[in-house]
Amino acid sequence: MIVATAGHVDHGKTSLVRALTGIDTDRLAEEKRRGLSIDLGFAHADLGGVAPIGFIDVPGHERFIRNMVAGVAGIDLALLVVAADDGPMPQTLEHLAILEWLGLPRCAVALTKVDRVPAERTAEAGREIEALLAPGPFRGAPLFPVVATTGAGLDPLRAHLRSAGASCLEPPLTGHFRLAVDRSFTLAGAGLVVTGAVVAGQARVGDALVVTPHGTAVRLRSIQTHGQPVAEARRGQRCALNLAGAGLKREAVKRGDWVVAPPAHAPTDRLDVRLGASRALDRALRHDSVLQLHLAAATVPARLATLEGRAIEPGCEGFAQLVLERPIGALHGDRFIVRDPAGNRTLGGGHVVDPFGWPRGRARPARLEQLASLMHPAADTALASLLEGASDGIDFARFVLAHNLTRAEADPLLQRLRAIAIDTRKGAATLVAQADDGVAMLAVSLAHWQGLRQRSLALVDAVHDAEPDRLGPPEASLALALGRRAGEPLLRAVLRSLVDEGELIRDGFCLRRPAHVPRMATSDREWLDKLRTVLTMAGLRPPIVGELAAVLGDKLPELLGHLIDLSRRGHLVQVAKNRFFLPETVLELAAIAAELAAVSADRSFGAAAYRDRTGLGRNLTIEVLEFLDRAEVTRFKAGQRRMAEAAAVVP
């Protein structure tokens, strides 16, 4: 169990920890000279329970609130220290508000310096504290009158801490490893050591880890807990990690960083949050205000964007986005507080709903509905709610990352919800899929999946009925009729599943039902066969329309109209104004593009390489590549082309 002190300056927090543990937590020369805690202090003691108890002594002065907040992240019990002679003071109130905003589970109160006041004042101070705690989550917290200098009253407090430690259930080792760094230093012969609270998962000696947000790769050389070497660091512990890595020479690890398992490395500078404004404020938290964000041990300036109206009134809460001055490590559920950087006071707090906030459309009704779904505390309930409201599906990989789910935790979610998982790189779809770390996946509910399949088949049938001479609709036309974007992973996965199951046949660029045969007059069929012979002999470089007219003996205007009609019906593909290809030729050209991308180190290729591989001239190469771009087979950027995700026409 980890215990952190809280309370006003000079109320005896450090003396109390020293009396309980025998350790002086004021380690800095400045602290000893001034008799004032400036930074966090650390101690531990074996109080006779199942395991030693760790203590974090926090500074009480208002100038060092940022250090106090860094110390109370990830603790199990807050020990609120109040001097009997003063009673609750300004920092008592502010520290208590911070404990509430951070969602700490338990609190005990140490009423110190009772030897300096009469019994009546001790009783009065107790009543003041009871009234102070009554409106909040710590109502009824046990109170222990103590004298740290003599040890009077410490035994009941020790017994309570021992009992609390015994009842503190070992937290489940869920999620990837995350440790919030609150101290970093170098030891001779050991190198870099960081300390902090483990808030998720576990790590073992020898594991490869990452320092967030700057992404430095490190190796875990050794671990200590309460000054003793251990083989693993686990959620709920305070640990010291000895790290090694070449990148440590370039990037300093400091308070506010995180040491995480590689899949949990996700720096972000835009947080969608549920934010509450303090009841003590004299005015609302207004849109576009500049705040100081404190999350775990990190402190960073942030700009507030309210998502429900233009302000959050005192005592109220709402959805908001915090746009940070620099990236930090943050995931769903992380607690935080916000302070006024100019007035040096706590304004409110809350928790992260989505660590990857939208830069655009952040206040749209659909986005607010998503955030409401993400408010569900259980990941499976949140996912079910998201899927129900998202006919386009959701980015499952992003959901898994935001909720810090391991693969073993993510896969059962899909199974229980019977969600369709789509690998957006391939367009493959299965009823149950494994959420490989790092793989881009889309998840859609079974109801939305089946509905899109049925609508797709109905539209193909409608085209067959209305235009029996056509092969069928191209994918782009089908997408338009469905009100969707051509090439989107969900639609391509649906169409691929229908093709794989034999419900549809992909005939060139068109989709048709297996039983559908286009109706053509005998003369048209014979003319098309003659045209196919000419185009087949031409290979990858069919003649332009004028050359075709000469070969076929047709007049140019009539031939052009006929070619355009055949393209509309799906028998030809018009790649350029005066160039028509057989569908199978275009598929071959697309396959060549895929081959060039596959053998390239960065999965891209240029026009010159494509020209050399196909043997096409420069102008025709550009025409073909621009057509492949329009057909969403390839994507052009910065002079290079890459294959579009889940390109439908590539075998």
XYZ file of C-alpha atoms in Angstrom:
651
model
C 0.000 0.000 0.000
C 1.170 3.538 -0.776
C 0.215 6.399 1.568
C 0.678 10.093 0.757
C 0.394 12.969 3.177
C -1.614 16.099 2.443
C -2.232 19.306 4.326
C -1.213 22.876 5.085
C 2.371 23.953 5.487
C 3.864 23.514 9.001
C 1.121 21.173 10.201
C 3.639 18.405 10.852
C 3.480 16.100 7.834
C 7.226 15.424 7.702
C 7.482 14.964 11.477
C 4.603 12.501 11.390
C 6.184 10.415 8.615
C 9.491 10.416 10.520
C 7.702 9.238 13.655
C 5.961 6.432 11.758
C 8.957 5.256 9.709
C 12.108 6.551 11.335
C 13.078 8.196 8.031
C 13.599 11.927 7.514
C 12.052 12.681 4.125
C 13.575 16.165 3.905
C 16.592 15.169 1.823
C 17.515 18.529 0.261
C 19.945 20.901 1.990
C 17.534 23.783 1.383
C 14.755 21.844 3.138
C 16.900 21.179 6.177
C 18.093 24.779 6.328
C 14.597 26.264 6.096
C 12.730 23.528 7.949
C 10.274 23.447 5.035
C 9.470 20.620 2.637
C 10.032 21.754 -0.943
C 9.957 18.524 -2.918
C 8.568 15.036 -2.496
C 10.024 12.839 0.234
C 9.895 9.056 0.345
C 9.907 6.559 3.196
C 8.653 3.102 4.075
C 7.969 1.097 7.198
C 7.026 -2.422 8.227
C 4.039 -1.885 10.495
C 3.494 -5.597 11.005
C 1.148 -6.098 8.075
C 1.374 -8.366 5.047
C 3.829 -6.027 3.326
C 5.751 -2.822 4.077
C 3.854 0.424 3.571
C 5.310 3.151 1.383
C 4.944 6.803 2.359
C 5.157 9.913 0.186
C 5.573 13.154 2.059
C 4.349 16.119 0.028
C 5.167 19.817 0.507
C 2.373 21.894 2.004
C 3.307 25.379 0.827
C 1.110 26.832 -1.924
C 4.211 27.525 -4.070
C 4.892 23.800 -4.338
C 1.444 22.490 -5.296
C 2.839 21.016 -8.528
C 5.180 18.858 -6.436
C 2.318 17.835 -4.169
C 0.199 16.733 -7.134
C 3.090 14.693 -8.538
C 3.282 12.795 -5.248
C -0.351 11.779 -4.862
C -0.725 10.111 -8.266
C -1.344 6.386 -7.977
C -1.614 6.145 -4.176
C -3.951 3.953 -2.132
C -4.645 6.139 0.903
C -4.342 9.842 1.675
C -3.246 10.872 5.157
C -4.666 14.356 5.663
C -2.649 16.167 8.328
C -4.284 19.042 10.231
C -2.760 20.873 13.201
C -5.110 21.144 16.188
C -4.154 24.732 16.933
C -4.808 26.025 13.399
C -7.520 23.654 12.221
C -8.264 23.491 8.472
C -6.289 26.137 6.566
C -6.200 27.265 2.918
C -3.823 24.517 1.757
C -5.835 21.968 3.742
C -8.825 22.864 1.609
C -6.870 22.911 -1.646
C -5.098 19.624 -0.944
C -8.416 18.025 -0.020
C -9.986 19.244 -3.283
C -7.038 17.808 -5.220
C -7.445 14.436 -3.483
C -11.128 14.423 -4.449
C -10.473 15.408 -8.086
C -7.858 12.668 -8.409
C -10.380 10.086 -7.228
C -8.345 8.692 -4.349
C -10.164 5.753 -2.779
C -9.552 6.321 0.948
C -8.536 8.974 3.444
C -7.541 9.099 7.116
C -6.960 12.241 9.185
C -4.085 12.857 11.581
C -4.880 15.696 13.993
C -1.396 16.817 15.051
C -0.017 19.028 17.825
C -2.828 18.142 20.215
C -0.353 18.634 23.103
C -0.322 22.363 22.380
C -4.042 23.002 22.875
C -6.636 22.194 25.515
C -8.976 19.236 25.060
C -11.820 21.556 24.089
C -9.832 22.901 21.147
C -8.937 19.371 20.050
C -12.632 18.452 20.011
C -13.505 21.653 18.166
C -10.829 20.995 15.519
C -12.240 17.493 15.093
C -15.681 18.923 14.436
C -14.258 21.393 11.921
C -12.610 18.556 10.024
C -15.763 16.447 10.156
C -17.770 19.323 8.659
C -15.106 19.876 6.024
C -15.229 16.237 4.878
C -19.007 15.805 5.100
C -19.950 17.014 1.558
C -17.327 14.921 -0.232
C -16.251 11.311 -0.756
C -14.227 11.190 2.481
C -17.212 11.687 4.761
C -16.687 9.758 7.983
C -12.930 9.321 7.483
C -11.296 8.152 10.777
C -9.488 10.820 12.780
C -6.431 10.179 14.982
C -5.181 12.808 17.487
C -1.392 12.424 17.589
C 1.770 14.030 18.904
C 4.576 13.181 16.494
C 7.364 14.382 18.789
C 6.392 12.061 21.681
C 4.644 9.268 19.800
C 1.359 9.791 21.620
C -1.600 8.463 19.609
C 0.574 6.824 16.950
C -0.324 3.246 17.852
C -4.000 3.580 16.821
C -2.871 5.266 13.591
C -0.371 2.464 12.919
C -3.095 -0.117 13.569
C -5.412 1.624 11.098
C -2.725 1.777 8.427
C -1.891 -1.874 9.031
C -5.567 -2.828 8.695
C -5.963 -0.690 5.572
C -2.913 -2.347 4.048
C -4.321 -5.807 4.784
C -7.655 -4.900 3.168
C -5.973 -3.306 0.165
C -6.607 -5.914 -2.485
C -3.782 -6.616 -4.877
C -4.809 -4.819 -8.065
C -5.252 -6.925 -11.199
C -2.269 -6.809 -13.536
C -4.248 -5.433 -16.450
C -2.908 -3.354 -19.292
C 0.581 -2.690 -20.549
C 3.172 -1.502 -18.051
C 3.072 2.219 -17.139
C 5.141 3.969 -14.472
C 4.733 7.701 -13.839
C 8.204 9.150 -13.226
C 8.389 11.514 -10.248
C 12.154 11.413 -9.670
C 15.198 10.804 -11.863
C 18.853 10.654 -10.825
C 22.166 8.980 -11.629
C 24.044 6.579 -9.334
C 27.734 5.806 -9.712
C 28.190 2.328 -11.100
C 24.484 1.931 -11.886
C 23.555 4.785 -14.209
C 20.076 6.225 -14.567
C 17.467 5.461 -11.907
C 13.853 6.641 -12.052
C 11.211 6.250 -9.373
C 7.462 6.422 -9.477
C 4.144 4.652 -9.082
C 3.227 1.755 -11.349
C -0.330 2.467 -12.516
C -0.803 -0.473 -14.906
C 0.641 -3.843 -15.856
C 3.950 -5.315 -14.865
C 7.548 -5.294 -16.075
C 10.417 -7.687 -15.419
C 14.161 -7.267 -15.356
C 15.453 -7.383 -18.926
C 12.240 -6.045 -20.501
C 12.411 -3.547 -23.362
C 10.567 -0.353 -22.415
C 10.024 3.150 -23.820
C 10.249 6.564 -22.174
C 7.195 8.630 -23.122
C 6.707 11.197 -24.603
C 10.078 11.445 -26.375
C 10.159 7.743 -27.326
C 13.589 6.712 -26.054
C 14.010 2.926 -26.075
C 15.468 1.548 -22.816
C 16.194 -1.777 -21.145
C 15.185 -2.518 -17.553
C 18.425 -3.472 -15.784
C 17.126 -3.848 -12.219
C 14.172 -3.020 -9.950
C 13.899 -2.055 -6.287
C 10.854 -1.755 -4.061
C 11.247 -0.352 -0.528
C 14.999 -0.502 -1.006
C 15.032 -4.230 -1.821
C 15.825 -5.773 -5.232
C 12.886 -7.541 -6.877
C 12.393 -9.351 -10.170
C 9.332 -7.447 -11.331
C 7.518 -4.147 -10.920
C 3.750 -4.478 -10.548
C 0.720 -2.240 -10.621
C 0.100 -0.654 -7.205
C 3.775 -0.503 -6.218
C 6.264 2.318 -5.909
C 9.432 1.225 -7.658
C 12.897 2.389 -8.567
C 13.937 1.314 -12.073
C 17.547 1.183 -13.227
C 17.430 1.909 -16.966
C 19.975 1.515 -19.743
C 19.806 2.664 -23.350
C 21.838 4.476 -25.964
C 19.179 7.168 -26.360
C 19.477 8.217 -22.707
C 22.530 10.248 -23.634
C 20.408 12.395 -25.954
C 17.162 12.698 -24.015
C 17.043 13.403 -20.277
C 14.349 11.504 -18.349
C 12.566 13.887 -16.003
C 9.592 14.182 -13.700
C 6.398 13.999 -15.727
C 7.697 11.386 -18.166
C 6.417 7.820 -18.244
C 8.269 4.528 -18.563
C 5.958 2.194 -20.473
C 5.781 -1.020 -22.447
C 6.251 -0.242 -26.171
C 2.533 -0.674 -27.101
C 1.574 1.961 -24.498
C 3.851 4.625 -26.001
C 1.305 7.101 -27.367
C 2.293 10.741 -26.787
C -0.557 13.162 -27.316
C -1.161 16.899 -27.143
C -4.969 16.928 -27.430
C -7.079 15.385 -24.651
C -10.865 15.034 -24.650
C -11.856 15.069 -20.986
C -14.697 15.234 -18.512
C -13.890 18.404 -16.592
C -15.462 19.668 -13.393
C -15.161 23.222 -12.103
C -14.525 23.770 -8.396
C -17.521 24.824 -6.282
C -15.298 27.470 -4.705
C -14.793 29.416 -7.948
C -16.283 32.888 -8.263
C -16.645 32.561 -12.034
C -16.967 29.874 -14.704
C -14.196 28.117 -16.608
C -14.536 29.749 -19.991
C -13.783 28.514 -23.483
C -10.274 29.382 -24.674
C -8.919 29.895 -21.139
C -5.255 29.122 -20.489
C -4.834 26.533 -17.735
C -2.055 24.573 -16.071
C -2.661 20.822 -16.455
C -1.328 18.440 -13.808
C -1.578 14.788 -14.882
C 0.372 12.223 -12.858
C 3.729 13.975 -12.365
C 3.518 16.058 -15.560
C 2.760 19.771 -15.611
C 2.028 21.463 -18.924
C 0.202 24.612 -20.099
C -3.081 23.884 -21.862
C -5.805 25.801 -23.652
C -9.387 24.920 -22.760
C -11.988 24.227 -25.448
C -15.412 23.610 -23.930
C -17.521 21.210 -26.000
C -20.944 21.848 -24.427
C -21.549 25.568 -24.449
C -19.019 28.308 -23.866
C -18.272 27.730 -20.193
C -18.401 25.266 -17.282
C -20.064 26.882 -14.291
C -18.730 26.459 -10.708
C -19.809 23.124 -9.269
C -20.726 21.771 -12.714
C -18.956 19.534 -15.195
C -18.916 18.946 -18.930
C -16.967 17.594 -21.869
C -13.966 19.649 -22.905
C -10.789 19.397 -24.910
C -7.407 20.380 -23.518
C -4.956 21.444 -26.221
C -1.503 21.052 -24.703
C 1.576 23.138 -25.315
C 3.631 19.943 -25.713
C 2.883 16.203 -25.877
C 2.613 14.100 -22.731
C 1.772 10.506 -21.908
C -1.925 10.077 -21.116
C -4.515 7.322 -21.589
C -8.209 6.822 -20.932
C -9.164 7.157 -17.265
C -6.083 9.100 -16.168
C -7.039 11.649 -13.500
C -5.870 15.249 -13.559
C -6.379 18.679 -12.052
C -6.236 22.105 -13.683
C -4.927 25.235 -11.992
C -4.799 28.922 -12.716
C -1.184 29.579 -13.737
C -1.490 33.261 -12.803
C -3.576 33.039 -9.629
C -1.869 29.899 -8.275
C -5.113 28.147 -7.316
C -6.836 24.904 -8.215
C -9.729 25.428 -10.629
C -11.054 21.899 -11.069
C -10.234 18.448 -12.289
C -11.513 15.360 -14.000
C -10.392 12.405 -16.057
C -9.295 11.673 -19.613
C -12.107 10.293 -21.788
C -10.216 10.048 -25.095
C -6.481 10.802 -25.125
C -6.554 11.358 -28.879
C -8.964 14.261 -29.241
C -10.280 15.304 -32.644
C -8.733 18.503 -34.031
C -11.879 19.150 -36.100
C -15.535 18.411 -35.394
C -14.758 18.018 -31.703
C -18.102 19.505 -30.565
C -20.385 17.872 -33.133
C -23.338 15.909 -31.716
C -21.964 12.630 -33.095
C -18.645 13.219 -31.329
C -20.364 14.100 -28.054
C -22.320 10.848 -28.321
C -19.031 8.989 -28.704
C -17.599 10.687 -25.638
C -20.729 9.781 -23.680
C -20.201 6.142 -24.698
C -16.578 6.313 -23.585
C -17.698 7.455 -20.135
C -18.732 3.872 -19.319
C -16.154 2.599 -16.805
C -15.978 -0.917 -18.278
C -14.238 -1.275 -21.649
C -16.734 -3.833 -22.977
C -19.721 -1.626 -22.118
C -18.066 1.407 -23.707
C -17.203 -0.562 -26.843
C -20.735 -1.963 -27.151
C -22.194 1.542 -26.888
C -19.747 2.904 -29.465
C -20.492 0.117 -31.941
C -24.240 0.553 -31.599
C -24.018 4.204 -32.606
C -21.370 3.905 -35.330
C -22.681 2.558 -38.636
C -19.251 3.257 -40.136
C -17.536 1.272 -37.393
C -14.880 2.496 -34.992
C -11.108 2.508 -35.010
C -10.616 -0.523 -32.774
C -6.829 -0.190 -32.667
C -7.242 3.340 -31.320
C -9.786 2.148 -28.733
C -7.407 -0.606 -27.592
C -4.518 1.853 -27.287
C -6.570 4.506 -25.484
C -7.800 1.935 -22.934
C -4.332 0.359 -22.567
C -5.615 -3.113 -23.410
C -3.289 -5.998 -24.096
C -4.040 -8.398 -26.917
C -5.277 -10.953 -24.379
C -7.724 -8.347 -23.050
C -8.832 -6.982 -26.440
C -9.647 -10.233 -28.247
C -12.405 -11.349 -25.832
C -14.171 -8.007 -26.304
C -14.700 -8.749 -29.976
C -15.771 -12.298 -29.233
C -18.309 -11.354 -26.566
C -19.808 -8.574 -28.675
C -19.695 -10.640 -31.895
C -18.140 -7.613 -33.575
C -16.697 -7.744 -37.067
C -13.009 -6.861 -37.073
C -11.429 -5.583 -40.283
C -7.722 -5.346 -40.979
C -7.789 -2.072 -42.862
C -4.547 -2.878 -44.641
C -6.044 -5.936 -46.341
C -9.791 -5.442 -46.275
C -10.243 -8.922 -44.825
C -13.139 -9.368 -42.388
C -13.954 -12.050 -39.838
C -16.555 -12.452 -37.127
C -13.809 -12.938 -34.555
C -10.409 -11.388 -35.104
C -7.266 -11.021 -33.063
C -6.226 -7.489 -32.266
C -2.540 -7.701 -33.095
C -0.546 -4.920 -31.445
C 0.131 -2.171 -33.957
C -2.324 -3.421 -36.604
C -4.846 -0.903 -37.890
C -8.254 -2.452 -37.263
C -11.811 -1.331 -37.745
C -14.619 -2.834 -35.662
C -18.283 -2.767 -36.639
C -21.331 -4.314 -35.006
C -22.833 -7.409 -36.560
C -26.114 -5.541 -37.161
C -24.430 -2.707 -39.097
C -22.293 -5.229 -41.033
C -25.273 -7.304 -42.130
C -27.284 -4.203 -42.976
C -24.556 -2.910 -45.316
C -24.287 -6.319 -46.988
C -28.018 -6.440 -47.636
C -28.146 -2.905 -49.023
C -25.190 -3.612 -51.308
C -26.832 -6.711 -52.781
C -30.147 -4.882 -53.202
C -28.455 -2.082 -55.168
C -26.653 -4.536 -57.476
C -29.991 -6.279 -58.107
C -31.619 -2.936 -58.857
C -28.945 -2.097 -61.448
C -29.406 -5.500 -63.100
C -33.160 -4.937 -63.316
C -32.897 -1.367 -64.612
C -29.983 -1.896 -67.045
C -29.781 -5.557 -68.057
C -27.190 -4.761 -70.736
C -24.615 -3.705 -68.123
C -22.208 -6.047 -66.395
C -23.041 -4.344 -63.110
C -22.168 -1.223 -61.133
C -18.521 -0.277 -60.511
C -17.529 -0.094 -56.872
C -17.359 3.711 -57.026
C -20.958 3.929 -58.302
C -22.141 1.465 -55.692
C -20.439 3.495 -52.947
C -22.119 6.679 -54.185
C -25.540 5.008 -54.165
C -24.909 3.799 -50.602
C -23.911 7.277 -49.495
C -20.392 6.122 -48.704
C -16.878 7.024 -49.821
C -15.364 4.829 -52.528
C -12.430 2.871 -51.190
C -13.359 3.090 -47.506
C -12.182 -0.031 -45.633
C -15.628 -1.038 -44.329
C -17.304 -1.047 -47.748
C -14.379 -2.821 -49.374
C -14.433 -5.466 -46.647
C -18.191 -5.971 -47.135
C -17.815 -6.322 -50.911
C -14.853 -8.641 -50.548
C -16.841 -10.849 -48.176
C -19.724 -10.985 -50.669
C -17.304 -11.938 -53.460
C -15.599 -14.585 -51.300
C -18.964 -16.123 -50.428
C -20.114 -16.144 -54.081
C -22.912 -13.623 -53.593
C -21.172 -11.283 -56.045
C -18.642 -11.666 -58.845
C -16.028 -9.031 -59.560
C -15.937 -8.737 -63.352
C -13.137 -6.304 -64.126
C -14.086 -3.123 -62.295
C -17.751 -4.099 -62.032
C -19.722 -6.158 -59.548
C -22.490 -8.488 -60.642
C -24.615 -11.331 -59.399
C -23.438 -14.829 -60.456
C -26.614 -15.497 -62.445
C -26.509 -12.189 -64.291
C -25.422 -12.262 -67.961
C -25.501 -8.918 -69.817
C -27.901 -8.897 -72.750
C -26.236 -7.902 -76.011
C -27.405 -8.035 -79.618
C -25.561 -10.585 -81.780
C -24.020 -7.836 -83.901
C -22.778 -6.016 -80.787
C -21.289 -9.226 -79.419
C -19.475 -9.928 -82.653
C -18.133 -6.362 -82.832
C -16.957 -6.563 -79.177
C -15.153 -9.853 -79.883
C -13.355 -8.223 -82.798
C -12.382 -5.255 -80.605
C -11.140 -7.548 -77.852
C -8.897 -9.345 -80.312
C -7.269 -6.068 -81.342
C -6.824 -4.851 -77.755
C -5.482 -8.209 -76.563
C -2.825 -8.237 -79.293
C -1.802 -4.696 -78.271
C -0.966 -5.858 -74.728
C -0.387 -3.144 -72.138
C -0.401 -0.369 -74.759
C -3.720 -0.285 -76.627
C -3.980 2.018 -79.643
C -5.548 5.440 -79.360
C -9.075 5.902 -80.696
C -7.919 7.213 -84.067
C -5.690 4.164 -84.634
C -8.542 1.854 -83.569
C -10.851 3.483 -86.111
C -8.332 2.752 -88.866
C -7.870 -0.883 -87.775
C -11.608 -1.577 -87.368
C -12.695 0.442 -90.386
C -15.111 2.580 -88.377
C -15.733 6.284 -88.476
C -14.100 8.063 -85.530
C -17.209 9.795 -84.021
C -19.295 6.613 -84.210
C -16.453 4.489 -82.789
C -15.890 6.887 -79.886
C -19.584 6.804 -78.952
C -19.570 3.019 -79.115
C -16.446 2.770 -76.935
C -17.909 5.106 -74.329
C -21.122 3.049 -74.263
C -19.140 -0.172 -73.747
C -17.219 1.490 -70.920
C -20.476 2.504 -69.267
C -21.663 -1.076 -69.517
C -18.410 -2.377 -67.951
C -16.847 -4.135 -70.956
C -14.085 -1.533 -71.352
C -12.243 0.916 -69.089
C -11.684 4.462 -70.303
C -8.290 5.321 -68.819
C -7.825 8.582 -70.733
C -9.792 10.734 -73.177
C -8.654 8.773 -76.228
C -7.469 5.503 -74.684
C -9.645 2.498 -73.801
C -8.382 -0.672 -72.093
C -9.742 -4.123 -71.488
C -10.609 -4.557 -67.783
C -8.124 -7.416 -67.402
C -5.357 -5.218 -68.801
C -6.037 -2.569 -66.177
C -5.927 -5.250 -63.490
C -2.535 -6.335 -64.808
C -1.294 -2.750 -64.678
C -2.551 -2.460 -61.092
C -0.751 -5.685 -60.176
C 2.507 -4.262 -61.562
C 2.079 -1.217 -59.320
C 1.583 -3.538 -56.331
C 4.751 -5.478 -57.234
C 6.837 -2.308 -57.436
C 5.522 -1.112 -54.063
C 6.146 -4.507 -52.453
C 9.853 -4.632 -53.365
C 10.499 -1.023 -52.313
C 11.959 -0.352 -48.864
C 9.414 2.383 -48.157
C 6.540 0.736 -50.082
C 6.493 3.466 -52.726
C 7.472 3.826 -56.385
C 7.947 6.596 -58.917
C 6.605 7.135 -62.416
C 9.995 6.357 -63.992
C 10.203 2.941 -62.334
C 6.652 2.157 -63.448
C 7.417 3.268 -67.019
C 10.506 1.038 -67.150
C 8.646 -1.965 -65.700
C 5.629 -1.702 -68.042
C 7.364 -0.471 -71.178
C 4.791 2.292 -71.594
C 5.827 5.676 -72.890
C 6.077 8.654 -70.576
C 2.700 10.207 -71.439
C 0.793 6.941 -71.269
C 2.500 6.076 -67.964
C 1.214 9.301 -66.452
C -2.294 8.670 -67.813
C -2.378 5.144 -66.383
C -1.049 6.197 -62.976
C -3.487 9.088 -62.707
C -6.318 6.699 -63.535
C -5.127 4.293 -60.803
C -5.141 7.243 -58.407
C -8.733 8.106 -59.348
C -9.740 4.469 -58.952
C -8.162 4.492 -55.453
C -5.764 1.730 -56.390
C -2.788 4.008 -55.700
C -2.229 7.248 -53.822
C 0.094 10.007 -54.943
C 2.066 12.139 -52.513
C 5.344 14.050 -52.744
C 6.246 12.625 -56.157
C 5.789 8.981 -55.136
C 2.910 6.531 -55.200
C 1.813 3.946 -52.671
C -0.883 1.322 -52.856
C -4.160 2.378 -51.291
C -5.185 0.333 -48.265
C -7.278 -2.670 -49.206
C -7.143 -1.831 -52.912
C -10.071 -3.728 -54.372
C -8.766 -4.305 -57.899
C -5.417 -5.809 -56.927
C -5.567 -9.634 -56.955
